[in-house]
Tab-separated table of N, CA and C in Angstrom:
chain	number	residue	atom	x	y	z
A	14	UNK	N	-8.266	-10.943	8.987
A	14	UNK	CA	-8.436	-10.544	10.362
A	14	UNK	C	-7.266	-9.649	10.793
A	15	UNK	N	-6.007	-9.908	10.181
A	15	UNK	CA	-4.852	-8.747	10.253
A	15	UNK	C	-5.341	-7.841	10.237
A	16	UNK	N	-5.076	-7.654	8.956
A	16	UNK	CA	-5.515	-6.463	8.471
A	16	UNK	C	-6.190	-5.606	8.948
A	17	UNK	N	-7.436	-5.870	9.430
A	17	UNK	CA	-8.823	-5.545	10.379
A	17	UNK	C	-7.845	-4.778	11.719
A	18	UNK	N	-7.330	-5.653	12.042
A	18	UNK	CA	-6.474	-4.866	13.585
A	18	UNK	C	-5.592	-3.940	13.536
A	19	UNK	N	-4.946	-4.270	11.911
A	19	UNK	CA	-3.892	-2.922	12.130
A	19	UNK	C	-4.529	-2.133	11.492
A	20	UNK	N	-5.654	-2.248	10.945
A	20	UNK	CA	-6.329	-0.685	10.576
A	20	UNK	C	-6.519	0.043	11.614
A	21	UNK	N	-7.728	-1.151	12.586
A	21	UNK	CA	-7.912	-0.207	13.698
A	21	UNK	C	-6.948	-0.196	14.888
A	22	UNK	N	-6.086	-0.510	14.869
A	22	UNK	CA	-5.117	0.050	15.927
A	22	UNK	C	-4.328	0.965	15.315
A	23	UNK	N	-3.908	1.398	14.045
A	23	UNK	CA	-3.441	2.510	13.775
A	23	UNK	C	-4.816	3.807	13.892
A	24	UNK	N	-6.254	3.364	13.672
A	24	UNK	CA	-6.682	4.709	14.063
A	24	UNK	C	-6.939	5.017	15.158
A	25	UNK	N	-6.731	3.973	15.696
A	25	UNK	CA	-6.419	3.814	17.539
A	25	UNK	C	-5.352	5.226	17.994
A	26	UNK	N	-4.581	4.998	16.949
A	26	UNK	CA	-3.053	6.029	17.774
A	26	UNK	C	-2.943	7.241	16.535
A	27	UNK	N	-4.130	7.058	15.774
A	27	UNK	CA	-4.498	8.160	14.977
A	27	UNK	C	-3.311	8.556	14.344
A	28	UNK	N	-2.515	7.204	13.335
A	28	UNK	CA	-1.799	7.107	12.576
A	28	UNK	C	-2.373	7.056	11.025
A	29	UNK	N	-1.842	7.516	10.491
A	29	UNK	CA	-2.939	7.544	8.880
A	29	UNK	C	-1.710	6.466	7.791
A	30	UNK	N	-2.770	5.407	7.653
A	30	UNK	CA	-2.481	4.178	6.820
A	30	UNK	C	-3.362	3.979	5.590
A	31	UNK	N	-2.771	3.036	4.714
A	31	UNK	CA	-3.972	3.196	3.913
A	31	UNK	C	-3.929	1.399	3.543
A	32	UNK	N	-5.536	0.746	3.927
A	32	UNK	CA	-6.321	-0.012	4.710
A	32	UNK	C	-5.509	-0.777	3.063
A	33	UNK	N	-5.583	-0.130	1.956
A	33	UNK	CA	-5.491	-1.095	0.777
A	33	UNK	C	-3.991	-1.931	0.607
A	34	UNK	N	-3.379	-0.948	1.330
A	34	UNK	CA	-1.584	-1.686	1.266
A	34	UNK	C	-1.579	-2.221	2.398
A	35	UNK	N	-2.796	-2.206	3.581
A	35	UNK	CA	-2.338	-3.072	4.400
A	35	UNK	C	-3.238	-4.578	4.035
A	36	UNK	N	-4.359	-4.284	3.355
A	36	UNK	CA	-4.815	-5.321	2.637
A	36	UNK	C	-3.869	-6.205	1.914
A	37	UNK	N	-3.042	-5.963	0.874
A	37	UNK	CA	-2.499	-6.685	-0.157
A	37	UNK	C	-1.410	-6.889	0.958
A	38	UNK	N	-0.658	-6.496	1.742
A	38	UNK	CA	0.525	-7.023	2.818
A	38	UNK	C	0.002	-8.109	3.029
A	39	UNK	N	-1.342	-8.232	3.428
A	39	UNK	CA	-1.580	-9.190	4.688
A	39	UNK	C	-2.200	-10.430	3.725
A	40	UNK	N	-2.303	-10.197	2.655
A	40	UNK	CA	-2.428	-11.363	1.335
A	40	UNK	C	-1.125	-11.974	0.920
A	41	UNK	N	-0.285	-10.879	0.841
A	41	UNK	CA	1.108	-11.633	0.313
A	41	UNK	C	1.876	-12.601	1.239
A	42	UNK	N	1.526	-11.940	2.833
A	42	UNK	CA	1.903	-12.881	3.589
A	42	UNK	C	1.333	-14.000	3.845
A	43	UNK	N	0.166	-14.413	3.441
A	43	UNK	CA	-0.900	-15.514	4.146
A	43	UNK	C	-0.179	-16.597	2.531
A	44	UNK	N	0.301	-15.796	1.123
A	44	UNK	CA	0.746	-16.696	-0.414
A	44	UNK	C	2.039	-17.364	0.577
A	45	UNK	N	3.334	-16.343	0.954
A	45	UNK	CA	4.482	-16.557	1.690
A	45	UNK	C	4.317	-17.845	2.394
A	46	UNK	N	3.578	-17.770	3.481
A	46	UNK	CA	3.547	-18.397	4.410
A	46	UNK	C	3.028	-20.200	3.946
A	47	UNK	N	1.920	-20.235	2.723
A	47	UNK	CA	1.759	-21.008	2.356
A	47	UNK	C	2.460	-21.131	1.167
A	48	UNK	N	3.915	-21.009	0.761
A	48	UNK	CA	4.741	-20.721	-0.082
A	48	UNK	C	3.844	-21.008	-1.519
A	49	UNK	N	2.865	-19.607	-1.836
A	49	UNK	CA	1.578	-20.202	-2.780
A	49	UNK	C	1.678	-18.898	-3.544
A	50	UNK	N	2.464	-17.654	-3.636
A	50	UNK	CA	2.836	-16.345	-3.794
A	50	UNK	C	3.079	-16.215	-5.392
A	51	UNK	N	2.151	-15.139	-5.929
A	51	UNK	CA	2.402	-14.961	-7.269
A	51	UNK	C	2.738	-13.888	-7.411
A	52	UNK	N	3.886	-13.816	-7.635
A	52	UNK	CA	4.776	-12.685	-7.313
A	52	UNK	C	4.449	-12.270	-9.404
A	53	UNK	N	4.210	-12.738	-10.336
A	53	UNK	CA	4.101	-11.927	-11.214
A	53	UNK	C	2.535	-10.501	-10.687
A	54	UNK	N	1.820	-11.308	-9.602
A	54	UNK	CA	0.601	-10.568	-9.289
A	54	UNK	C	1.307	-8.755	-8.708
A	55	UNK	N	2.522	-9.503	-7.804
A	55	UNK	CA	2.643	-8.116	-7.105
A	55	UNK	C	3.582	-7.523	-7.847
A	56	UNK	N	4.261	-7.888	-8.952
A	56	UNK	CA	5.493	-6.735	-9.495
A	56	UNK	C	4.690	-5.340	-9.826
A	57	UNK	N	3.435	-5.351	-10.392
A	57	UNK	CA	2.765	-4.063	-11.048
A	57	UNK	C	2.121	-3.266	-9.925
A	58	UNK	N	1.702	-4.220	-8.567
A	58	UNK	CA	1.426	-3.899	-7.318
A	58	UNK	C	2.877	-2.492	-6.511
A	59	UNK	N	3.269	-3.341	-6.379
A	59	UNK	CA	5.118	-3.257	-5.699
A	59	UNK	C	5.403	-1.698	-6.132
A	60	UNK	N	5.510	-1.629	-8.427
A	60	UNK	CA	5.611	-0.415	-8.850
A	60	UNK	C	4.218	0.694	-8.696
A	61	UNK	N	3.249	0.302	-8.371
A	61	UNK	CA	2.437	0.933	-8.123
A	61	UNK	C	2.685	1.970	-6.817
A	62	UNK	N	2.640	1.123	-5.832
A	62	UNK	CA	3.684	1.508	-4.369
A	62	UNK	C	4.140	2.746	-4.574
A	63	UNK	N	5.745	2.160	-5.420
A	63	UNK	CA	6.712	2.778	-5.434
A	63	UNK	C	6.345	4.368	-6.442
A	64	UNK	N	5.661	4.230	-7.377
A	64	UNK	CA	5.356	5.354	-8.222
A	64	UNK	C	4.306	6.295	-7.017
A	65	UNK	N	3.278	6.317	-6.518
A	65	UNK	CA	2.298	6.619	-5.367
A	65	UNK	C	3.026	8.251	-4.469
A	66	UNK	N	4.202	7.351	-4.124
A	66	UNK	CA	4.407	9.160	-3.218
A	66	UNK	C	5.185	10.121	-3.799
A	67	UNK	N	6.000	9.658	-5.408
A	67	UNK	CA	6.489	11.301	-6.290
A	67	UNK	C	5.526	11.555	-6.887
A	68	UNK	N	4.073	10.555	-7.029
A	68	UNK	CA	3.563	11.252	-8.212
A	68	UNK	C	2.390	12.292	-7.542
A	69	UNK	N	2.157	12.025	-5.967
A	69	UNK	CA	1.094	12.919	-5.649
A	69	UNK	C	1.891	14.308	-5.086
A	70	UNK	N	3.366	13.946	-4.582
A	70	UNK	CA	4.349	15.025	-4.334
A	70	UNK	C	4.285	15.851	-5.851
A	71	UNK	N	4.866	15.761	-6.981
A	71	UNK	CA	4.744	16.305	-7.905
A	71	UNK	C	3.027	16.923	-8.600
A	72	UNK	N	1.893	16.213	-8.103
A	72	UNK	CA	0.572	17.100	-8.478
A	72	UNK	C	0.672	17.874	-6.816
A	73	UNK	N	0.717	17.861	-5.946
A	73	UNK	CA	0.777	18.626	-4.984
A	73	UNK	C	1.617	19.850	-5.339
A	74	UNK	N	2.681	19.920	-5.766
A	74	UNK	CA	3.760	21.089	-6.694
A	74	UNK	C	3.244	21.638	-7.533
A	75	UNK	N	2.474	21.037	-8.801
A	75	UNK	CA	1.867	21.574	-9.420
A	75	UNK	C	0.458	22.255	-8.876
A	76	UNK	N	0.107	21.687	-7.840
A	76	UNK	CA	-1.154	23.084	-7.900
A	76	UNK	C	-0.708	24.028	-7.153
A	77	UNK	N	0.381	23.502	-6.359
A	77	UNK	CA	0.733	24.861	-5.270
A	77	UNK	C	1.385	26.083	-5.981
A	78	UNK	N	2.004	25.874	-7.424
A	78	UNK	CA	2.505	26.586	-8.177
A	78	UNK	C	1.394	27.023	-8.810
A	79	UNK	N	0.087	26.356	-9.205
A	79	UNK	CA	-0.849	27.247	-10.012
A	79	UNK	C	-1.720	27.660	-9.060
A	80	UNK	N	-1.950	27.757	-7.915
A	80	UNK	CA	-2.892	28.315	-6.895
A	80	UNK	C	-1.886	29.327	-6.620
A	81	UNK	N	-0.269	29.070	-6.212
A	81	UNK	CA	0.041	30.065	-5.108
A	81	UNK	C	0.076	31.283	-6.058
């Protein structure tokens, strides 16, 4: 039901999120909270994350270099 609200209150203020990281947030917190968290689940999650904004920055470079 989080989740659900901050999707739509970010397209409320026509903020651009993406519904899947606010999905798995709002899972890790519900493991947390019921200290029930399988954190081997999110390490490949976490690097996923973290790899996500050089690797579309770097194909964004690359086509702007083979288009421009």
């Amino acid at each position: 039901m989080a989740a659900a609200v901050v999707v739509m209150l970010a397209s409320v203020l026509g903020l651009p999120v993406s519904s899947t990281h606010i999905l798995i947030g709002a899972v890790l917190g519900i493991g947390l909270a019921n200290k029930a968290t399988n954190w081997r689940l999110m390490k490949p999650i976490g690097m996923a994350w973290v790899v996500t904004l050089p690797a579309a920055a770097a194909v964004s470079a690359v086509t702007l270099l083979v288009l421009g």
